[in-house]
Short mmCIF file of C-alpha atoms and ligand atoms in Angstrom, two decimals:
data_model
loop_
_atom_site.label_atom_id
_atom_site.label_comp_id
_atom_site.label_asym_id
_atom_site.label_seq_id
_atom_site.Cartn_x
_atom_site.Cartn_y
_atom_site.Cartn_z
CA UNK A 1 89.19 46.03 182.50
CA UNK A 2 90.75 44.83 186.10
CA UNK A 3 93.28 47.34 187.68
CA UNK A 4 96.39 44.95 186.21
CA UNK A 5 95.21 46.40 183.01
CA UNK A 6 94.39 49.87 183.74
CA UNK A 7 97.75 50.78 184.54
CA UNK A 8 100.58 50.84 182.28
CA UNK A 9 103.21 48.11 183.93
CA UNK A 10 106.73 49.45 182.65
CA UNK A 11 108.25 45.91 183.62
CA UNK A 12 110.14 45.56 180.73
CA UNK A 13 112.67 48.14 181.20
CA UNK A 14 113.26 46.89 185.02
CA UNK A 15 115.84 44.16 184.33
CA UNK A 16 117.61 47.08 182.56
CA UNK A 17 117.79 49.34 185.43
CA UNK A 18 117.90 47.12 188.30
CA UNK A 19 120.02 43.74 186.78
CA UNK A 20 116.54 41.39 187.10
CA UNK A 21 112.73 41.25 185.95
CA UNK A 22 111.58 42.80 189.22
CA UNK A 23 113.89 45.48 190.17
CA UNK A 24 112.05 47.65 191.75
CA UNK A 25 109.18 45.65 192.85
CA UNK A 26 111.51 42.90 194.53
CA UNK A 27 114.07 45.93 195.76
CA UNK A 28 111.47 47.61 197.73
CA UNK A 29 109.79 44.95 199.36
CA UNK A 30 112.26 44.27 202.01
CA UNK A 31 112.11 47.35 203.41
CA UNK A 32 108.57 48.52 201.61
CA UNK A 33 105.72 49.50 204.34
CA UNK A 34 102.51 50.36 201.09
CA UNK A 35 101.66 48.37 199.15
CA UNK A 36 101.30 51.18 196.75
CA UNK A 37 101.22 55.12 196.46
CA UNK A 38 100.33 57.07 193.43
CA UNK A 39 101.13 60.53 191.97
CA UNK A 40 98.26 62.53 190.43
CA UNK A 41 99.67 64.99 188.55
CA UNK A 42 103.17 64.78 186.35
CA UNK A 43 103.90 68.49 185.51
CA UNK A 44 106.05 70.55 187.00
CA UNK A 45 106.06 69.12 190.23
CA UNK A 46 104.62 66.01 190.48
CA UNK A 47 107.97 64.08 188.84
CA UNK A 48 109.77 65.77 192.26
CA UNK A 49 107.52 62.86 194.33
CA UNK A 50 107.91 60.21 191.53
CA UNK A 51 111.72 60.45 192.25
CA UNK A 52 111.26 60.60 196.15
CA UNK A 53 109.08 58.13 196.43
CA UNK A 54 111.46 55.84 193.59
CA UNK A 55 114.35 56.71 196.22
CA UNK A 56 112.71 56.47 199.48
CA UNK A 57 111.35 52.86 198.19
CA UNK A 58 109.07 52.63 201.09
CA UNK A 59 106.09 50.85 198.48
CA UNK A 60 105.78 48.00 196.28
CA UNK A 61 103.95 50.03 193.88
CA UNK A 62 104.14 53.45 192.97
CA UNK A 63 101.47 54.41 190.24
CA UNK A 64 101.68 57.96 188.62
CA UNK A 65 98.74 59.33 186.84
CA UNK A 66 98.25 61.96 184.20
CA UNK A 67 95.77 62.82 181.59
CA UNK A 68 98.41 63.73 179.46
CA UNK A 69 100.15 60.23 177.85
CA UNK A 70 103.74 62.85 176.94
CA UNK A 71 103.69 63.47 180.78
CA UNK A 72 103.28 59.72 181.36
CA UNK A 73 105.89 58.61 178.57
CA UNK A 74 108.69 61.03 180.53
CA UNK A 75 108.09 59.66 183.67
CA UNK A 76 108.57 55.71 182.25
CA UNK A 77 111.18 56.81 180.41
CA UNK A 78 113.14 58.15 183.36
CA UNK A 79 111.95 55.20 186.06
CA UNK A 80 111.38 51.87 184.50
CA UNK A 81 109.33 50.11 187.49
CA UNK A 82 106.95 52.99 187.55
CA UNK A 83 103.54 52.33 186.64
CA UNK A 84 101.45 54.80 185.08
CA UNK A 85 97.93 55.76 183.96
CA UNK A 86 95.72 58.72 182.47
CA UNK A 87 92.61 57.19 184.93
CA UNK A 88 92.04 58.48 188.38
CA UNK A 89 89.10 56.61 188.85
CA UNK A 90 90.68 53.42 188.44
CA UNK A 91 93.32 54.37 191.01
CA UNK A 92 90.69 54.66 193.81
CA UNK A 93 89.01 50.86 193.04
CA UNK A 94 92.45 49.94 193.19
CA UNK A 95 92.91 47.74 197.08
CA UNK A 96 96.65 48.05 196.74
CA UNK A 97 96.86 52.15 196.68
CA UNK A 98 96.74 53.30 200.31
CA UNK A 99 98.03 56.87 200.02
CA UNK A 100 97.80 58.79 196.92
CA UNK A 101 99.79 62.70 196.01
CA UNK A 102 97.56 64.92 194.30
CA UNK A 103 100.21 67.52 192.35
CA UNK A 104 97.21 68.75 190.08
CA UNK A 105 96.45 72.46 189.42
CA UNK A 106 95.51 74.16 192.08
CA UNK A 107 91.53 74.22 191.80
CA UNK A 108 91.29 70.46 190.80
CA UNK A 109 92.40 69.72 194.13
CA UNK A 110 89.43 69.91 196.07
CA UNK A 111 87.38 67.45 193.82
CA UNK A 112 90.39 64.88 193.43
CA UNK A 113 91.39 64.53 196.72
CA UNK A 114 87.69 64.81 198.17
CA UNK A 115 87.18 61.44 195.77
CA UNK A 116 90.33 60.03 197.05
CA UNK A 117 89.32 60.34 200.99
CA UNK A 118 86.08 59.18 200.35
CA UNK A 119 87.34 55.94 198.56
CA UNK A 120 89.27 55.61 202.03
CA UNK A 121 92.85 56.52 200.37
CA UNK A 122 95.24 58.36 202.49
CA UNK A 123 96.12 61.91 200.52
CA UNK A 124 98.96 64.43 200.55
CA UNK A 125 97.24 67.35 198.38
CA UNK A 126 100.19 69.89 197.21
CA UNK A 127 99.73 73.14 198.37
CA UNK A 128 97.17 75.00 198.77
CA UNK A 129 95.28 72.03 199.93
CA UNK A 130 92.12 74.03 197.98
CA UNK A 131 90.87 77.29 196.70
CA UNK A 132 88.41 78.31 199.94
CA UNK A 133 88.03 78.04 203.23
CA UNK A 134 84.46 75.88 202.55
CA UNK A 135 86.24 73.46 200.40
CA UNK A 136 89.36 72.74 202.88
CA UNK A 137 86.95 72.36 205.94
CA UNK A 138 85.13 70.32 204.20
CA UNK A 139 87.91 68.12 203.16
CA UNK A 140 89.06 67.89 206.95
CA UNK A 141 85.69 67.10 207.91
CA UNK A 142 86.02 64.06 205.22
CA UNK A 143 89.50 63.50 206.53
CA UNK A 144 88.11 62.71 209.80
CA UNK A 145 84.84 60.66 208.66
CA UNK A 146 86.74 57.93 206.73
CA UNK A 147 89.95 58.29 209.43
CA UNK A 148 92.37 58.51 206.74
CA UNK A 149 95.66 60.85 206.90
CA UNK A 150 95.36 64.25 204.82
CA UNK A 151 98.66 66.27 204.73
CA UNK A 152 99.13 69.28 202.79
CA UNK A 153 102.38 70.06 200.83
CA UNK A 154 103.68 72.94 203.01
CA UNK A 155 107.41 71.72 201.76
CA UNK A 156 109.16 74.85 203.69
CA UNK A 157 107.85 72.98 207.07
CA UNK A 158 110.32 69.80 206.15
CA UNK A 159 113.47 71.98 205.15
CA UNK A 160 116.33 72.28 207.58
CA UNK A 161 116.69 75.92 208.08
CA UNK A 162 112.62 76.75 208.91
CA UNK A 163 113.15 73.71 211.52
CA UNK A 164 116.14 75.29 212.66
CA UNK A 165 114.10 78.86 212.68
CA UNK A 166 111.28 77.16 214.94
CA UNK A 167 113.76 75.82 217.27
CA UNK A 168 115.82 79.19 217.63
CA UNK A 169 111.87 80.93 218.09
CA UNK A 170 111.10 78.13 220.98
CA UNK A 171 113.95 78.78 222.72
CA UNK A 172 113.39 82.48 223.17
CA UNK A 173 116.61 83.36 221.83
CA UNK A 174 115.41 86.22 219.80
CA UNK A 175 113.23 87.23 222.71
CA UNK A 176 109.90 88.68 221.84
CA UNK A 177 109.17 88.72 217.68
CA UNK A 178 108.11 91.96 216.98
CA UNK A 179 107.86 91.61 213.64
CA UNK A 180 108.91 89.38 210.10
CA UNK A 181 108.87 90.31 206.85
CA UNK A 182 109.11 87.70 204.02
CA UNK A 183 110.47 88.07 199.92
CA UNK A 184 109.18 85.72 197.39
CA UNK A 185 110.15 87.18 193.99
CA UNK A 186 111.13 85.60 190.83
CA UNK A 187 110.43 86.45 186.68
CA UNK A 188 107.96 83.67 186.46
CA UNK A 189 106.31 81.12 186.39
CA UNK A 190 103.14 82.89 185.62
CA UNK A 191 100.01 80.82 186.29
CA UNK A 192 96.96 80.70 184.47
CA UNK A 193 94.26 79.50 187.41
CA UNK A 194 96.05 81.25 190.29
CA UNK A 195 97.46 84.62 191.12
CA UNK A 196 100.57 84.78 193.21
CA UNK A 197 99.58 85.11 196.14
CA UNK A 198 97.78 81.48 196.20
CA UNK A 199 101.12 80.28 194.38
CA UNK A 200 104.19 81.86 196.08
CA UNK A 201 102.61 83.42 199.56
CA UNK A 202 101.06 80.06 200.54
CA UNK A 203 104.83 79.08 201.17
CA UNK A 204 105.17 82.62 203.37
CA UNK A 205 102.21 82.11 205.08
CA UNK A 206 102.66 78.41 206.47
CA UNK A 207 106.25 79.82 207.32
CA UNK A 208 105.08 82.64 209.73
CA UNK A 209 102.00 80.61 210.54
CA UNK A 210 104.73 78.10 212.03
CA UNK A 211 106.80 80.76 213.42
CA UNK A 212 104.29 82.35 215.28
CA UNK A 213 102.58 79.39 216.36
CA UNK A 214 99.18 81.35 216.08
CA UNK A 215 96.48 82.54 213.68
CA UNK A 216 96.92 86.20 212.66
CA UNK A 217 93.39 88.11 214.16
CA UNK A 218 93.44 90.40 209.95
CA UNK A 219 94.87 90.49 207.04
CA UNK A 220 95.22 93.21 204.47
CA UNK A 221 96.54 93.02 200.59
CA UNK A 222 97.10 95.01 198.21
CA UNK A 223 98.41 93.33 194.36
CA UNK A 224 97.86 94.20 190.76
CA UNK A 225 97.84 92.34 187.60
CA UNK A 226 99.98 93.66 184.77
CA UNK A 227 99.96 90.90 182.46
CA UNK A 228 96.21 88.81 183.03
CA UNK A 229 93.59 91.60 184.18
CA UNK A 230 91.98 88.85 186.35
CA UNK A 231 95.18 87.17 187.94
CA UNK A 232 97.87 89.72 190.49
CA UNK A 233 101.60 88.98 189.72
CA UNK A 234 102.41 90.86 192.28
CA UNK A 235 100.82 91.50 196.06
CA UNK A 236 102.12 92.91 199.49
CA UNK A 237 100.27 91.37 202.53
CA UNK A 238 100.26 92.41 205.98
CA UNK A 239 99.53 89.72 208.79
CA UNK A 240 98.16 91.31 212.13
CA UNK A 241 98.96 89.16 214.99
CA UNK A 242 98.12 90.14 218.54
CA UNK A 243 100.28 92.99 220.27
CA UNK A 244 101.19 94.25 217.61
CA UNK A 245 103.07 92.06 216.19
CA UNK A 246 102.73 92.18 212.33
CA UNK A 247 104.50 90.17 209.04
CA UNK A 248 104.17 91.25 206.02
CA UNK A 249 104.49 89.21 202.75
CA UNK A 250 105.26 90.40 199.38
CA UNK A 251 105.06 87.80 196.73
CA UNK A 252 105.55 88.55 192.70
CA UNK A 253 106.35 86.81 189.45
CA UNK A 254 107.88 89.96 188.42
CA UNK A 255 110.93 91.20 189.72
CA UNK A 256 114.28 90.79 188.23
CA UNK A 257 115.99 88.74 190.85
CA UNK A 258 114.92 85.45 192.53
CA UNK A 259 114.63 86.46 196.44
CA UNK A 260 113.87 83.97 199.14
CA UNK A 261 114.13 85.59 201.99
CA UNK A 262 112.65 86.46 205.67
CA UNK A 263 113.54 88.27 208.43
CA UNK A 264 112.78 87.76 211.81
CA UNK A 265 113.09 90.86 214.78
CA UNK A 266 113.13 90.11 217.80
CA UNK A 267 113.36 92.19 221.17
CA UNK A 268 116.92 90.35 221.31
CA UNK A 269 118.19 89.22 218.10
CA UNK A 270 117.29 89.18 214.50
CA UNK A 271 117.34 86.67 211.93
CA UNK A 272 117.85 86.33 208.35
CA UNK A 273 116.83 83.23 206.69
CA UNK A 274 118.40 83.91 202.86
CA UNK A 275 116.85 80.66 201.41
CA UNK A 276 118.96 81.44 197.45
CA UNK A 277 122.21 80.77 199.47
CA UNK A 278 124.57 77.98 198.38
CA UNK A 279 125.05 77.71 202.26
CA UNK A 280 124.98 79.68 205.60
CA UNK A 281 121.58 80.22 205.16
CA UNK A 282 120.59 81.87 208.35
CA UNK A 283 122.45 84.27 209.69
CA UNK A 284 121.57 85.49 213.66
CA UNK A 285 122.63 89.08 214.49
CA UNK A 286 123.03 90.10 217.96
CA UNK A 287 121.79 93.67 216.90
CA UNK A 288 118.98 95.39 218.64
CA UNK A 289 117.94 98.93 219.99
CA UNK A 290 118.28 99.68 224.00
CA UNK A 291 116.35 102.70 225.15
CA UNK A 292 117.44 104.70 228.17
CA UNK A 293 115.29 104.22 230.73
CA UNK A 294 116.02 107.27 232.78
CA UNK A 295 117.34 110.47 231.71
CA UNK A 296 117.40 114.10 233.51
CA UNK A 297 117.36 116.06 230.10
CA UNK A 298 115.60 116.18 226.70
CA UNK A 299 119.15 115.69 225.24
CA UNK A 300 120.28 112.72 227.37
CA UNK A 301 117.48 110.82 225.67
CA UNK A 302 118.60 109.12 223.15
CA UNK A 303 119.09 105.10 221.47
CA UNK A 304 121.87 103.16 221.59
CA UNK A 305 122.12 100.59 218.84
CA UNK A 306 123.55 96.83 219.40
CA UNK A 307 126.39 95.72 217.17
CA UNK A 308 127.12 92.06 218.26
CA UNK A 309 128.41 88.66 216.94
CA UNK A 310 126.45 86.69 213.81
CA UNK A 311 126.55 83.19 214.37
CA UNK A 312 125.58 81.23 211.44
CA UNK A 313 123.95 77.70 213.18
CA UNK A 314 124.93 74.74 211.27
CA UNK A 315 122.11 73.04 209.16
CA UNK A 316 121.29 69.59 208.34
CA UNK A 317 121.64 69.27 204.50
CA UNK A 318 118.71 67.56 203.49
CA UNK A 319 116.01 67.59 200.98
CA UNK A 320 112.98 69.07 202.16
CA UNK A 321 110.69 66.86 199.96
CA UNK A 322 112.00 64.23 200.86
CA UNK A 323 111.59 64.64 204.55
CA UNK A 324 107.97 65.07 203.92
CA UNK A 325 107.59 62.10 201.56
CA UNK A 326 108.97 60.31 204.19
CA UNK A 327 106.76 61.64 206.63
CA UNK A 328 103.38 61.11 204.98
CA UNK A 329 104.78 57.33 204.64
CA UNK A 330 105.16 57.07 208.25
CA UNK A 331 101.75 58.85 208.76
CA UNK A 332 100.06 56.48 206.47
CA UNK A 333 102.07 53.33 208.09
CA UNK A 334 101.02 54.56 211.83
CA UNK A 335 97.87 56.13 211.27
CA UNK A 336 99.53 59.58 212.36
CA UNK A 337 98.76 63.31 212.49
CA UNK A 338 101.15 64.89 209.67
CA UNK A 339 102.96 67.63 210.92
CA UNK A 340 101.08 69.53 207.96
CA UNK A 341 97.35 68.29 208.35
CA UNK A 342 94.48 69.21 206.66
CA UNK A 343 93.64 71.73 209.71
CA UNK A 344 97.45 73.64 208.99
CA UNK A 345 96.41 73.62 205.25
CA UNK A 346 92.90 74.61 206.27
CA UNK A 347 94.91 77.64 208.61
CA UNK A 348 97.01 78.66 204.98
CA UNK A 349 93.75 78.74 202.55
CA UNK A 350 91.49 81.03 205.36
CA UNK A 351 94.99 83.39 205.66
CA UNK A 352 95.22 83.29 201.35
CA UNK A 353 91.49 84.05 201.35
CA UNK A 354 91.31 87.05 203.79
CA UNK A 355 93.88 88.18 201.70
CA UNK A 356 91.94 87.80 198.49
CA UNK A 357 88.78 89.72 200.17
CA UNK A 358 90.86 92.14 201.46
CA UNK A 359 92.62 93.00 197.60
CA UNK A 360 89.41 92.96 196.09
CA UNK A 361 87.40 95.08 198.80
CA UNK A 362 90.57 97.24 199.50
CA UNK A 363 90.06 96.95 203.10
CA UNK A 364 91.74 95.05 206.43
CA UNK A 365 89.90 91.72 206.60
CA UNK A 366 89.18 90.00 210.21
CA UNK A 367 89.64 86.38 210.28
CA UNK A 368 87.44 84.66 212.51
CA UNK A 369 87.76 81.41 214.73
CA UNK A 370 88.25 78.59 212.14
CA UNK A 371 85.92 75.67 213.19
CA UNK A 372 86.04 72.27 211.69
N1 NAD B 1 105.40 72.27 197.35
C1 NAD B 1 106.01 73.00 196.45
O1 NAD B 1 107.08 73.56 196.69
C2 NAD B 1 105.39 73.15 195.09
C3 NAD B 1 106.14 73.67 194.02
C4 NAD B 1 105.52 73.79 192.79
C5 NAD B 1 104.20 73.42 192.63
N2 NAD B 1 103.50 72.94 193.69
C6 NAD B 1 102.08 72.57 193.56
O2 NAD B 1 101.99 71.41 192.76
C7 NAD B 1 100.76 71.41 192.05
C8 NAD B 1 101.04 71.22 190.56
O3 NAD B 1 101.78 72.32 190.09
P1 NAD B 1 102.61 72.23 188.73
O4 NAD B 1 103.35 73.51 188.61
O5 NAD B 1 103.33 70.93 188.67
O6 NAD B 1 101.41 72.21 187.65
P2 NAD B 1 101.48 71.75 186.13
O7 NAD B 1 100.38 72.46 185.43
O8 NAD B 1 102.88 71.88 185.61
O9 NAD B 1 101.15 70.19 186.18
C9 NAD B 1 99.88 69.70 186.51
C10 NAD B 1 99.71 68.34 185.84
O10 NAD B 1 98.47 67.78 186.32
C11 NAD B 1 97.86 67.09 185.23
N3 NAD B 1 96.44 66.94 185.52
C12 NAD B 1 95.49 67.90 185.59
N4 NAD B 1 94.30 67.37 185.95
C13 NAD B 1 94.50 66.03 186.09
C14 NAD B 1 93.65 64.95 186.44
N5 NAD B 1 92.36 65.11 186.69
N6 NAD B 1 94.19 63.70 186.49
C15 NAD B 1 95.51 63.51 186.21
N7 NAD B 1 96.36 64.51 185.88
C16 NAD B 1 95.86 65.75 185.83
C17 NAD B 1 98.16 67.96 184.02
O11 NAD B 1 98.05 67.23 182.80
C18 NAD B 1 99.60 68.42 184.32
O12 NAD B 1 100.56 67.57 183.72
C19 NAD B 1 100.08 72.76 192.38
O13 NAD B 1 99.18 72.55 193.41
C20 NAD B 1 101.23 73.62 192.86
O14 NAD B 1 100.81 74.62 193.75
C21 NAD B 1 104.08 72.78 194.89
#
């Protein structure tokens, strides 16, 4: 069967959408750089880069791929133009499919994107790029061999306000970070291959990973599981970064409110990045603590607490997704580093895997010097 007929062509419904046979495929190729891109994966997620990649029209083709044909059905239904398929294999003998989105569960990543690399695609791999530290190094090492981009879906790094949190860090505004502490908690979605802290905390950790700029030197966790006895729904990390400096996480899939939100102190300023508001999502407070530094008597010493302005810096409104599927189209087109590479999503998996080690053992895990 040649590739033509391995994939389901939904050209009949393009006139009907885009006024002629070709809609799509003669839309896009104006301003098209691919000559195709395909979505592995049509869950939950995966539909979210069907749609960008529809909008951003930046290939002739876009392919999506599931094993499950009600998955496949929705997606046609929704964008006539889209081709789709329940074969993977057939997608990487395919010439015409240069960078390919794997939004699979969680541990099929490793094995699908490995295959994709190695059949010299270019591969975004939704986060976490896989479930150890072996199996990401070993997909950078791939990565590297064939000389093919692979980006990890650390969305948070593409969204206005983190970019805006970076830039406030990098100018020293908030002076020294002394510490940030993070709030991921939702009712749901329970998942059945991961706990939560390879589900929600991955998005914490590539936060304060980019905040920081650094590895933390241990990690400690603590979680339980109420509902699967193998799987935590809820888990409080600590990140230990030098001098001090700590963050702690705490992810769960239990709690009665949705909360997206971290907190940045700093020697000068503190920030609060409330990611469930409609707007004004960062807030910086001119608040801090000044010690004396000389007194005569016990009772002269004392703190005296900073109760300044909050300035509330304007954000770019933007999607974050599709900032990033716009990036890895660029990355593919120029042969780029991603801003997220395989060695950031390699950083995320050794942070989520101390933290495993450390829940199960019940002890502070060292992370040692990640080589590639
Ligand atoms: N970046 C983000 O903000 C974000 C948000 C949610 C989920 N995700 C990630 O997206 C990925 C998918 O999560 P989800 O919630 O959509 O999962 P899901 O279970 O809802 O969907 C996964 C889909 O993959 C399909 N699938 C499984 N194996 C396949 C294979 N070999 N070939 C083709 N299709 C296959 C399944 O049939 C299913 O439809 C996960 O890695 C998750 O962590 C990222």
């Amino acid at each position: 069967m040649s590739n033509e007929t391995a994939v389901v062509r939904n050209e009949g419904e393009l006139g009907h959408v885009n006024g002629h046979a070709n809609g799509v495929v003669e839309r896009a190729s104006a301003a098209s750089d691919l000559r195709g891109i395909a979505v592995v994966g049509l869950g939950y997620w995966g539909p979210n880069w069907v749609r960008n990649l529809y909008s951003a029209r930046r290939a002739r083709r876009i392919v999506a791929c599931d094993l499950d044909s009600r998955r496949r059905e929705h997606i046609q239904h929704i964008y006539p133009g889209v081709e789709t398929t329940a074969d993977f294999d057939r997608l990487l003998d395919d010439p015409d499919i240069e960078g390919m989105v794997i939004a699979t569960p969680v541990g099929t990543h490793y094995r699908l994107a490995r295959k994709a690399l190695e059949s010299h695609k270019s591969v975004l791999v939704e986060k976490p790029l896989a479930m150890s530290l072996a199996e990401a190094s070993q997909l950078v090492r791939v990565g590297r061999e064939v000389g093919r981009v692979l980006m990890v879906g650390h969305t948070f790094l593409y969204s206005s306000p983190v970019r805006k949190i970076r830039e406030i860090v990098d100018s020293g505004e908030l002076g020294d970070i002394l510490y940030i502490s993070s709030t991921r908690a939702n009712l749901g979605l329970f998942q059945h291959d991961v706990n939560v802290t390879w589900d929600l905390a991955t998005h914490d950790i590539s936060i304060v990973l980019a905040i920081m700029q650094r590895m933390p030197e241990a990690v400690s966790c603590q979680g339980q599981s109420h509902y699967n006895s193998r799987i935590e729904d809820v888990a409080l990390m600590t990140l230990h970064f030098p001098r001090n400096v700590i963050a702690f996480v705490h992810v769960s899939w239990l709690d009665p409110n949705k909360i997206r939100r971290t907190t940045v102190v700093g020697s000068r300023k503190m920030l609060v990045y409330d990611d469930t508001a409609p707007q004004e999502k960062i807030r910086i407070y001119d608040r801090g603590v000044n010690v004396q530094r000389y007194y005569d008597t016990y009772g002269e010493f004392h703190f005296s607490y900073r109760y300044g302005d909050i300035c509330i810096p304007r954000l770019e409104e933007s999607e974050p997704l599709q900032t990033e599927c716009q990036h890895f189209v660029d990355c593919i087109c120029n042969r780029a580093t991603p801003l997220t590479d395989g060695l950031n999503g390699l950083q995320v998996v050794a942070v989520l895997e101390a933290a495993n080690a450390s829940m199960r053992r019940g002890q502070t895990v060292a992370l040692e010097e990640i080589r590639v």
